[in-house]
Short mmCIF file of C-alpha atoms in Angstrom, two decimals:
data_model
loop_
_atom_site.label_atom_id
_atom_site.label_comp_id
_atom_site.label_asym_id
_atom_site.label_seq_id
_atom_site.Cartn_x
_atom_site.Cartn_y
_atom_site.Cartn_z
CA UNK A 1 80.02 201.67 177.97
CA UNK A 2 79.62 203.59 174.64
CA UNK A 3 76.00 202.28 174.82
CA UNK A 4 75.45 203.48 178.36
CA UNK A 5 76.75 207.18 177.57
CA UNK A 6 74.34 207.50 175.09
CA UNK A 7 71.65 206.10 176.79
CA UNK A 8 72.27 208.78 179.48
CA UNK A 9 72.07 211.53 177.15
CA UNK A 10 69.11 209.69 175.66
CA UNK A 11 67.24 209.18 178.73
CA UNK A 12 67.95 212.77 180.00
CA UNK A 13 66.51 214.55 177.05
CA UNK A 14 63.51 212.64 176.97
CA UNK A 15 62.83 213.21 180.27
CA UNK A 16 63.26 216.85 179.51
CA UNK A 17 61.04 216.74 176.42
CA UNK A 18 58.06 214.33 178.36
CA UNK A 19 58.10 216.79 181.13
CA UNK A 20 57.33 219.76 178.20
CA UNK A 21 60.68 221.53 179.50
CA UNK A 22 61.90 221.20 176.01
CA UNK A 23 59.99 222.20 172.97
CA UNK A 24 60.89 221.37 168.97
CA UNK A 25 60.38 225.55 168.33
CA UNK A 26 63.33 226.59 170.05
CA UNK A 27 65.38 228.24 167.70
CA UNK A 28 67.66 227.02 165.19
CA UNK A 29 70.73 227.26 167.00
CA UNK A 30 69.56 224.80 169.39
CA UNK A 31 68.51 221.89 166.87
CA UNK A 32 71.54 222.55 165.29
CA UNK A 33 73.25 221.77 168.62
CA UNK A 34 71.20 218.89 169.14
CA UNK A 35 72.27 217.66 165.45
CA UNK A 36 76.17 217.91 166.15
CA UNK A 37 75.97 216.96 169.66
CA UNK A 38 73.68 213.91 169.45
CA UNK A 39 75.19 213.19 165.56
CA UNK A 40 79.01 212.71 167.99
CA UNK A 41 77.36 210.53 170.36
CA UNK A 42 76.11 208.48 167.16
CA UNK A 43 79.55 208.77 165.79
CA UNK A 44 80.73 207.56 169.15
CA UNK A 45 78.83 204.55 169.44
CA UNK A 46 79.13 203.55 165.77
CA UNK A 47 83.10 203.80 166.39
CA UNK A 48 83.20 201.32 169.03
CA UNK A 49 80.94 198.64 167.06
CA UNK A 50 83.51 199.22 164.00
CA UNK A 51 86.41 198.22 166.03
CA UNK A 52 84.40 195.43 167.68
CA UNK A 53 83.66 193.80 164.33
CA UNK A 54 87.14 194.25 162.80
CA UNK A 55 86.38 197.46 160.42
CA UNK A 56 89.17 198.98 161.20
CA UNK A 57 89.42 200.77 157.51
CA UNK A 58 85.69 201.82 157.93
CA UNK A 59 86.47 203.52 161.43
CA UNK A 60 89.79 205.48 160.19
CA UNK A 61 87.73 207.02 157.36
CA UNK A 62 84.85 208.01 159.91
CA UNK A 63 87.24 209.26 162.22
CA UNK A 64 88.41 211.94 160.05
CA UNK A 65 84.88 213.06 159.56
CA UNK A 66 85.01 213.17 163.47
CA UNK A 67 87.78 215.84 163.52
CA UNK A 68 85.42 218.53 161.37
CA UNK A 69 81.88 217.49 163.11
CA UNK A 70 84.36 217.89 166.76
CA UNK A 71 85.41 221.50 165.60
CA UNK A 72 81.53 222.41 164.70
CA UNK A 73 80.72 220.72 168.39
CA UNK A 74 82.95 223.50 170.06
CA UNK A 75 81.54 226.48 167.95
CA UNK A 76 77.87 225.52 168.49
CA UNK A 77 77.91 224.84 171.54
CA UNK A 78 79.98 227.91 173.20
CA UNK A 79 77.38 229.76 170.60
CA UNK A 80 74.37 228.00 171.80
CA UNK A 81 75.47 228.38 175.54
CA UNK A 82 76.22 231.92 175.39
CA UNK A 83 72.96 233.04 173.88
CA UNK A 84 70.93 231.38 176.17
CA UNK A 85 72.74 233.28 179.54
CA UNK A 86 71.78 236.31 177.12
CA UNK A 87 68.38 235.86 177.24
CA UNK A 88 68.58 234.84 180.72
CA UNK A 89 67.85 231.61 180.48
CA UNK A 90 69.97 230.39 182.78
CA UNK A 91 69.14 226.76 184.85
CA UNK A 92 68.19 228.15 188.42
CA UNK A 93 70.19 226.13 190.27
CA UNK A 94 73.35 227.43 188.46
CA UNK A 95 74.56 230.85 189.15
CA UNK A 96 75.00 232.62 185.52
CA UNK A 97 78.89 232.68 185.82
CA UNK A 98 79.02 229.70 186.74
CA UNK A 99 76.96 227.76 184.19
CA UNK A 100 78.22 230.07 181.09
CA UNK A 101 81.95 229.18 182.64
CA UNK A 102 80.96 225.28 182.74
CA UNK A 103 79.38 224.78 179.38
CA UNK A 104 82.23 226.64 177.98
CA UNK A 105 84.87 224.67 179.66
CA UNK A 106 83.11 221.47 179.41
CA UNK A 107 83.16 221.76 175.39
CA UNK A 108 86.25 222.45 175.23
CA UNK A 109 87.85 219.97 177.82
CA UNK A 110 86.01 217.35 175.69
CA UNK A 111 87.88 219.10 172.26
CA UNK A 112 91.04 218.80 174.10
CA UNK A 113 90.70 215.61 175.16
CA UNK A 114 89.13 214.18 171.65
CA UNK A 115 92.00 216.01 170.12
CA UNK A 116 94.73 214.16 172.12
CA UNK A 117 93.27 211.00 171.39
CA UNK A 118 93.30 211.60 167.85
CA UNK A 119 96.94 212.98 167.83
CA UNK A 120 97.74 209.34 169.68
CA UNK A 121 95.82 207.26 167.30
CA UNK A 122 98.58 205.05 166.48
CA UNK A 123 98.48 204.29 170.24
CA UNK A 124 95.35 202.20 170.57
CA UNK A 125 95.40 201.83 174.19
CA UNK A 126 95.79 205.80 175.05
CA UNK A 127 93.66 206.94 172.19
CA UNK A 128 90.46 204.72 172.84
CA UNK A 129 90.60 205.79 176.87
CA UNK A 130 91.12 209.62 176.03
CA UNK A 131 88.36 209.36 173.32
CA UNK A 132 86.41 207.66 176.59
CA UNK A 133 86.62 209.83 178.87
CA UNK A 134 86.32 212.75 175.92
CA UNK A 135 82.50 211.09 175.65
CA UNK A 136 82.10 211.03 179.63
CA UNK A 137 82.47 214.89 179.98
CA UNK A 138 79.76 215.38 177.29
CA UNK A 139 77.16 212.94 179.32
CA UNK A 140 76.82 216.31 181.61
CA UNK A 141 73.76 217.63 180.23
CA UNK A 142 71.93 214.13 180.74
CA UNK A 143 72.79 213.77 183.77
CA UNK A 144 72.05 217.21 184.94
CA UNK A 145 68.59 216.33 183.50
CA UNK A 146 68.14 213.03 185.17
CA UNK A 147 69.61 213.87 188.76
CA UNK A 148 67.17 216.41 191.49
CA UNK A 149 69.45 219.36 190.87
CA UNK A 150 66.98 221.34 192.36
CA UNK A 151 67.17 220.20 195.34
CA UNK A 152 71.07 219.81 195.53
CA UNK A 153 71.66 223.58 195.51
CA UNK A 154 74.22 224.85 195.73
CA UNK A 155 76.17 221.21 195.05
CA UNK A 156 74.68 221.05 191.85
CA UNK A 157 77.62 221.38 189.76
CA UNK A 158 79.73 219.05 191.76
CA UNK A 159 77.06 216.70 191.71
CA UNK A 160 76.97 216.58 187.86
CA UNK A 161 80.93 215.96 188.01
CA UNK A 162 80.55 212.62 190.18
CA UNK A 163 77.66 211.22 187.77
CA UNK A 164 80.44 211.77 184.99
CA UNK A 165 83.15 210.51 186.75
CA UNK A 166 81.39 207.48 187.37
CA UNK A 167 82.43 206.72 184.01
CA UNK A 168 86.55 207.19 184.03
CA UNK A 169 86.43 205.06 187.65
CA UNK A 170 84.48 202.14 186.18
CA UNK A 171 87.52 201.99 183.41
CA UNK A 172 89.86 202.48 186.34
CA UNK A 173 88.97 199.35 188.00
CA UNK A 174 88.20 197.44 184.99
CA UNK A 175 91.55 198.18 184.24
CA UNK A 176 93.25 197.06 187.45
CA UNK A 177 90.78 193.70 187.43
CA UNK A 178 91.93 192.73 183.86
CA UNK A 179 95.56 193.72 184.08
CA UNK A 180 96.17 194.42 187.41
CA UNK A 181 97.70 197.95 186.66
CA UNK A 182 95.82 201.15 185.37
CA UNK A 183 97.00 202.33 182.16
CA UNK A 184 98.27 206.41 182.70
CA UNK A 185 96.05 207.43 180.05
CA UNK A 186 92.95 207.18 182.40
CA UNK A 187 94.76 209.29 185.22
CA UNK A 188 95.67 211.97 182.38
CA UNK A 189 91.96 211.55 180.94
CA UNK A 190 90.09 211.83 184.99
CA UNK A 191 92.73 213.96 185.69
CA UNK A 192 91.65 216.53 182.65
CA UNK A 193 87.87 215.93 183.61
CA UNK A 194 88.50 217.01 187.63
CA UNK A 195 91.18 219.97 186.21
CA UNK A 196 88.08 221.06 184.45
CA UNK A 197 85.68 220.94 187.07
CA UNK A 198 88.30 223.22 189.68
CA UNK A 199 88.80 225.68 186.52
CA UNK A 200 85.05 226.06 186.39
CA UNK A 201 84.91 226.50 190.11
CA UNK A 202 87.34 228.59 190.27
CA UNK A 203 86.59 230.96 187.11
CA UNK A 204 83.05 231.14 187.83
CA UNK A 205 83.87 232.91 190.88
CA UNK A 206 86.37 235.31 190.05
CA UNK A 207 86.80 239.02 188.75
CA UNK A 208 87.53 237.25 184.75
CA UNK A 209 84.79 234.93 185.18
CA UNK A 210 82.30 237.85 185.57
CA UNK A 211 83.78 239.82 183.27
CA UNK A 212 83.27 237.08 180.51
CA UNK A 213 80.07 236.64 181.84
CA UNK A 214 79.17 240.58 181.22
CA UNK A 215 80.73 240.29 178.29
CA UNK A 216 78.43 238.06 176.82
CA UNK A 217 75.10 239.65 178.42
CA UNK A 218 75.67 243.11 178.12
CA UNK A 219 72.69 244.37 176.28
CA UNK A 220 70.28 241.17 176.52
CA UNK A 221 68.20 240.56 179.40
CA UNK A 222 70.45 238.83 180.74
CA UNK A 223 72.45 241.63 181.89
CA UNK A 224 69.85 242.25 184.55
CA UNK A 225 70.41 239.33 186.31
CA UNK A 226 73.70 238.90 188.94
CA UNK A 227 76.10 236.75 187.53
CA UNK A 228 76.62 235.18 191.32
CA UNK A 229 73.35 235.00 192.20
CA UNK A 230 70.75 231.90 191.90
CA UNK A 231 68.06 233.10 189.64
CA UNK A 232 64.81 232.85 191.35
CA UNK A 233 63.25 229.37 191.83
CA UNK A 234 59.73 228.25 189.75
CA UNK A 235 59.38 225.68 192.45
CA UNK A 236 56.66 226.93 195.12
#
């Protein structure tokens, strides 16, 4: 499944990139984004083949590197995030709040969940499914590129959160087919990833939520634009 995460993020940025939605002269900030966030997803994947092959030594060492690239991951990407509802760049089938409230919490359910798997690494079983479902909260931003979120407004979000839990549910069952019992780390991991999803919800849409949000816009363009309200659609 590590293989399939990636290839979501993968597919969805190429998409993005074929499409000319995405260009290589965005700004710094971004690539370095792209570096850290695509760099985990390499980690990721690299992880899993370790511990497949028996390089168990190899995968400890890498892991540790893991815990400083994870911290970057979180400062980058609230950074990155935030500058871009500055300019106004908000997706228009997100409200503002709501998207600058989502890629926050998204980042750092996915800390908080990487985190816990790390502190329970002597625990195979719990860490490797709470590093899982750590990865399935970052496979967002593919699938927000690969699904018609256009034309799901305004379901959008919640949309984006059943693609990703598509990932917990398929460990769910594989769980209950090999064992016949689900291990409680998965309902602690898909519980954290729908916790985070109602937090965004609810955030988004309250007095805090749009004070964070003009917070972070006031005096960019993005200030101009209601934090509630969908930005105006390029479609005709």
């Amino acid at each position: 499944m590590a293989i399939v995460m990636a290839l979501v993020l993968v597919a969805g940025f190429s998409m993005q990139l074929a499409a000319g939605r995405s260009s290589f002269g965005a700004p710094i900030h971004v690539h370095v984004h792209a570096f850290l966030f695509f760099g985990w997803t390499v980690l990721y994947v690299t992880q899993n083949a370790l511990i497949a092959n028996g390089s168990v030594a190899l995968h400890r060492r890498l892991g540790w590197l893991g815990v400083a690239w994870m911290g970057a991951m979180v400062v980058v990407g609230v950074y990155v995030t935030a500058m871009m509802v500055r300019r106004g760049g908000v997706p228009f089938f997100f409200t503002p709040a709501y998207f600058l409230v989502m890629d926050t919490l998204a980042v750092l359910s996915f800390a908080g969940l990487s985190t816990a798997a790390i502190l329970l690494r002597r625990k195979t079983e719990w860490h490797r499914r709470l590093h899982y479902c750590g990865m399935a909260t970052l496979t967002g931003p593919g699938f927000g590129r690969l699904l018609p979120l256009p034309f799901l407004i305004p379901y959008a979000g919640w949309a984006v959160f059943a693609a990703i839990m598509i990932f917990p549910v398929i460990g769910i069952l594989a769980d209950k087919r090999r064992t016949g019992s689900v291990h409680p780390a998965w309902w602690w991991g898909a519980g954290a990833m729908a916790a985070t999803e109602l937090a965004i919800v609810t955030l988004s849409a309250s007095p805090l939520g749009v004070a964070y949000y003009d917070a972070v816009v006031a005096g960019g363009p993005g200030a101009a634009i209601a934090p509630q309200a969908y930005p105006p659609s390029p479609l005709p």
